[in-house]
PDB file of C-alpha atoms in Angstrom:
ATOM      1  CA  UNK T   1      -0.167   0.451  -0.034  1.00 89.00           C
ATOM      2  CA  UNK T   2       1.876   3.742  -0.295  1.00 91.00           C
ATOM      3  CA  UNK T   3       1.733   5.285   2.282  1.00 95.00           C
ATOM      4  CA  UNK T   4       2.708   9.204   2.260  1.00 96.00           C
ATOM      5  CA  UNK T   5       2.896  10.766   6.104  1.00 97.00           C
ATOM      6  CA  UNK T   6       3.662  14.232   6.733  1.00 98.00           C
ATOM      7  CA  UNK T   7       5.167  15.202  10.297  1.00 98.00           C
ATOM      8  CA  UNK T   8       6.372  18.614  12.242  1.00 98.00           C
ATOM      9  CA  UNK T   9       4.011  21.428  11.257  1.00 98.00           C
ATOM     10  CA  UNK T  10       2.365  23.490  14.260  1.00 98.00           C
ATOM     11  CA  UNK T  11       2.367  26.669  15.889  1.00 98.00           C
ATOM     12  CA  UNK T  12       5.281  29.440  15.108  1.00 98.00           C
ATOM     13  CA  UNK T  13       6.361  33.044  15.485  1.00 98.00           C
ATOM     14  CA  UNK T  14       5.836  35.124  12.624  1.00 98.00           C
ATOM     15  CA  UNK T  15      10.248  34.844  11.645  1.00 98.00           C
ATOM     16  CA  UNK T  16      10.299  31.527  12.958  1.00 98.00           C
ATOM     17  CA  UNK T  17      11.524  28.700  11.391  1.00 98.00           C
ATOM     18  CA  UNK T  18      10.194  24.129  10.674  1.00 98.00           C
ATOM     19  CA  UNK T  19      10.702  21.603   8.282  1.00 98.00           C
ATOM     20  CA  UNK T  20       8.218  19.249   7.590  1.00 98.00           C
ATOM     21  CA  UNK T  21       9.355  16.289   6.786  1.00 98.00           C
ATOM     22  CA  UNK T  22       7.589  13.124   4.387  1.00 97.00           C
ATOM     23  CA  UNK T  23       8.232   9.537   4.977  1.00 97.00           C
ATOM     24  CA  UNK T  24       6.996   7.599   2.225  1.00 94.00           C
ATOM     25  CA  UNK T  25       6.742   4.368   1.008  1.00 93.00           C
ATOM     26  CA  UNK T  26       5.003   1.197  -0.717  1.00 91.00           C
ATOM     27  CA  UNK T  27       6.292   2.622  -4.178  1.00 86.00           C
ATOM     28  CA  UNK T  28      10.258   3.553  -5.178  1.00 84.00           C
ATOM     29  CA  UNK T  29      11.277   6.111  -3.650  1.00 82.00           C
ATOM     30  CA  UNK T  30      14.241   6.999  -6.068  1.00 82.00           C
ATOM     31  CA  UNK T  31      12.419   6.946  -9.657  1.00 84.00           C
ATOM     32  CA  UNK T  32       9.413   8.878  -8.553  1.00 88.00           C
ATOM     33  CA  UNK T  33       9.715  12.537  -7.771  1.00 93.00           C
ATOM     34  CA  UNK T  34       8.089  14.600  -5.342  1.00 95.00           C
ATOM     35  CA  UNK T  35       6.765  18.156  -4.434  1.00 97.00           C
ATOM     36  CA  UNK T  36       5.109  20.294  -1.264  1.00 98.00           C
ATOM     37  CA  UNK T  37       2.020  21.704  -2.180  1.00 97.00           C
ATOM     38  CA  UNK T  38      -0.271  24.167   0.504  1.00 98.00           C
ATOM     39  CA  UNK T  39      -4.138  25.187   0.184  1.00 97.00           C
ATOM     40  CA  UNK T  40      -5.482  27.737   2.841  1.00 97.00           C
ATOM     41  CA  UNK T  41      -9.126  27.545   3.907  1.00 93.00           C
ATOM     42  CA  UNK T  42     -10.331  29.281   1.177  1.00 94.00           C
ATOM     43  CA  UNK T  43      -7.860  28.528  -1.435  1.00 95.00           C
ATOM     44  CA  UNK T  44      -6.393  27.466  -4.566  1.00 95.00           C
ATOM     45  CA  UNK T  45      -3.795  25.171  -3.822  1.00 94.00           C
ATOM     46  CA  UNK T  46      -0.443  26.436  -5.263  1.00 95.00           C
ATOM     47  CA  UNK T  47       2.928  24.651  -5.634  1.00 96.00           C
ATOM     48  CA  UNK T  48       5.109  25.416  -2.544  1.00 98.00           C
ATOM     49  CA  UNK T  49       8.868  23.034  -4.226  1.00 98.00           C
ATOM     50  CA  UNK T  50       9.342  20.402  -5.925  1.00 97.00           C
ATOM     51  CA  UNK T  51      12.309  18.100  -6.137  1.00 95.00           C
ATOM     52  CA  UNK T  52      13.240  15.995  -9.655  1.00 92.00           C
ATOM     53  CA  UNK T  53      14.296  12.634  -9.682  1.00 83.00           C
ATOM     54  CA  UNK T  54      16.458  12.571 -11.538  1.00 79.00           C
ATOM     55  CA  UNK T  55      19.292  14.263 -10.989  1.00 80.00           C
ATOM     56  CA  UNK T  56      17.722  16.095  -7.961  1.00 86.00           C
ATOM     57  CA  UNK T  57      16.875  19.049  -9.290  1.00 93.00           C
ATOM     58  CA  UNK T  58      14.631  21.441  -7.116  1.00 96.00           C
ATOM     59  CA  UNK T  59      12.415  24.201  -8.055  1.00 96.00           C
ATOM     60  CA  UNK T  60      11.142  26.500  -5.818  1.00 97.00           C
ATOM     61  CA  UNK T  61       7.859  28.583  -6.684  1.00 96.00           C
ATOM     62  CA  UNK T  62       7.882  32.955  -5.553  1.00 97.00           C
ATOM     63  CA  UNK T  63       6.331  32.942  -3.133  1.00 97.00           C
ATOM     64  CA  UNK T  64       9.070  30.570  -0.642  1.00 98.00           C
ATOM     65  CA  UNK T  65      11.957  31.344  -3.222  1.00 97.00           C
ATOM     66  CA  UNK T  66      15.322  32.165  -1.038  1.00 97.00           C
ATOM     67  CA  UNK T  67      13.453  30.834   2.164  1.00 98.00           C
ATOM     68  CA  UNK T  68      12.309  27.418   1.963  1.00 98.00           C
ATOM     69  CA  UNK T  69      14.790  24.799   1.284  1.00 98.00           C
ATOM     70  CA  UNK T  70      13.821  21.051  -0.167  1.00 97.00           C
ATOM     71  CA  UNK T  71      15.786  17.791   0.290  1.00 95.00           C
ATOM     72  CA  UNK T  72      15.791  13.967  -0.051  1.00 92.00           C
ATOM     73  CA  UNK T  73      17.551  10.880   1.322  1.00 92.00           C
ATOM     74  CA  UNK T  74      16.777   8.369  -0.150  1.00 87.00           C
ATOM     75  CA  UNK T  75      17.594   5.211   1.775  1.00 90.00           C
ATOM     76  CA  UNK T  76      15.439   7.094   4.544  1.00 93.00           C
ATOM     77  CA  UNK T  77      12.896   7.199   2.089  1.00 92.00           C
ATOM     78  CA  UNK T  78      11.596  11.326   2.954  1.00 95.00           C
ATOM     79  CA  UNK T  79      11.566  14.126   1.303  1.00 95.00           C
ATOM     80  CA  UNK T  80      12.139  17.387   4.283  1.00 97.00           C
ATOM     81  CA  UNK T  81      10.524  21.283   3.849  1.00 98.00           C
ATOM     82  CA  UNK T  82      13.064  23.558   5.797  1.00 98.00           C
ATOM     83  CA  UNK T  83      10.918  26.443   5.919  1.00 98.00           C
ATOM     84  CA  UNK T  84      12.960  30.127   7.117  1.00 98.00           C
ATOM     85  CA  UNK T  85      11.622  33.186   7.560  1.00 98.00           C
ATOM     86  CA  UNK T  86       7.981  31.820   7.532  1.00 98.00           C
ATOM     87  CA  UNK T  87       5.425  34.167   7.354  1.00 98.00           C
ATOM     88  CA  UNK T  88       1.436  34.420   8.413  1.00 98.00           C
ATOM     89  CA  UNK T  89       1.147  34.150   4.156  1.00 97.00           C
ATOM     90  CA  UNK T  90       2.593  30.625   4.169  1.00 98.00           C
ATOM     91  CA  UNK T  91      -0.324  29.411   7.292  1.00 98.00           C
ATOM     92  CA  UNK T  92      -2.010  26.206   5.783  1.00 98.00           C
ATOM     93  CA  UNK T  93      -2.059  22.788   5.280  1.00 98.00           C
ATOM     94  CA  UNK T  94       0.901  21.229   3.554  1.00 98.00           C
ATOM     95  CA  UNK T  95       0.895  17.942   1.361  1.00 97.00           C
ATOM     96  CA  UNK T  96       3.542  16.581   0.010  1.00 97.00           C
ATOM     97  CA  UNK T  97       2.412  14.027  -3.434  1.00 97.00           C
ATOM     98  CA  UNK T  98       4.360  11.443  -5.487  1.00 95.00           C
ATOM     99  CA  UNK T  99       4.709  11.525  -9.425  1.00 94.00           C
ATOM    100  CA  UNK T 100       7.015  10.256 -12.340  1.00 91.00           C
ATOM    101  CA  UNK T 101       7.624  13.060 -13.393  1.00 91.00           C
ATOM    102  CA  UNK T 102       8.310  17.273 -11.754  1.00 91.00           C
ATOM    103  CA  UNK T 103       6.191  18.045 -15.159  1.00 93.00           C
ATOM    104  CA  UNK T 104       3.409  16.196 -13.860  1.00 94.00           C
ATOM    105  CA  UNK T 105       4.141  17.743 -10.236  1.00 93.00           C
ATOM    106  CA  UNK T 106       3.279  20.752 -12.165  1.00 92.00           C
ATOM    107  CA  UNK T 107       0.156  20.062 -13.072  1.00 93.00           C
ATOM    108  CA  UNK T 108      -1.091  19.114 -10.429  1.00 92.00           C
ATOM    109  CA  UNK T 109      -1.362  14.964 -11.601  1.00 95.00           C
ATOM    110  CA  UNK T 110      -0.473  13.200  -8.697  1.00 94.00           C
ATOM    111  CA  UNK T 111      -0.428  10.103  -8.092  1.00 94.00           C
ATOM    112  CA  UNK T 112      -0.065   9.779  -4.230  1.00 94.00           C
ATOM    113  CA  UNK T 113      -0.402  12.155  -2.327  1.00 96.00           C
ATOM    114  CA  UNK T 114      -1.081  12.343   1.685  1.00 97.00           C
ATOM    115  CA  UNK T 115      -3.017  13.979   4.408  1.00 96.00           C
ATOM    116  CA  UNK T 116      -0.885  17.008   5.508  1.00 98.00           C
ATOM    117  CA  UNK T 117       1.241  18.404   8.485  1.00 98.00           C
ATOM    118  CA  UNK T 118      -0.897  21.865   9.426  1.00 98.00           C
ATOM    119  CA  UNK T 119       0.906  24.797   9.664  1.00 98.00           C
ATOM    120  CA  UNK T 120       0.027  27.960  11.362  1.00 98.00           C
ATOM    121  CA  UNK T 121       1.898  31.220  11.499  1.00 98.00           C
ATOM    122  CA  UNK T 122       1.427  33.688  14.028  1.00 97.00           C
ATOM    123  CA  UNK T 123       2.038  37.321  14.004  1.00 90.00           C
TER     124      UNK T 123
END
């Protein structure tokens, strides 16, 4: 059974940091592109970042570029999202998603996704 479990969310003050983890199982992790996405109440789902399965290249949506860092540990089947300089606008449910290519992730055509972890940034 495919499973993606996010953790690391919580309540943090503006300017603070959090590190999210996405633990994966049930598929070939190293052959998959994995991304982080988020959704706040009343807002459309938006991309945060993704990391490729080929060369490990990364991409960040403009709203988080320079503040967030994505990484993956294939030995642990885990993807991380280090979030620094958090802003109240970052408050959302963050989830990770898997696809066979970053192209599909950008199109929000995921093969699998998790239930998410809540990030709340207080001012």
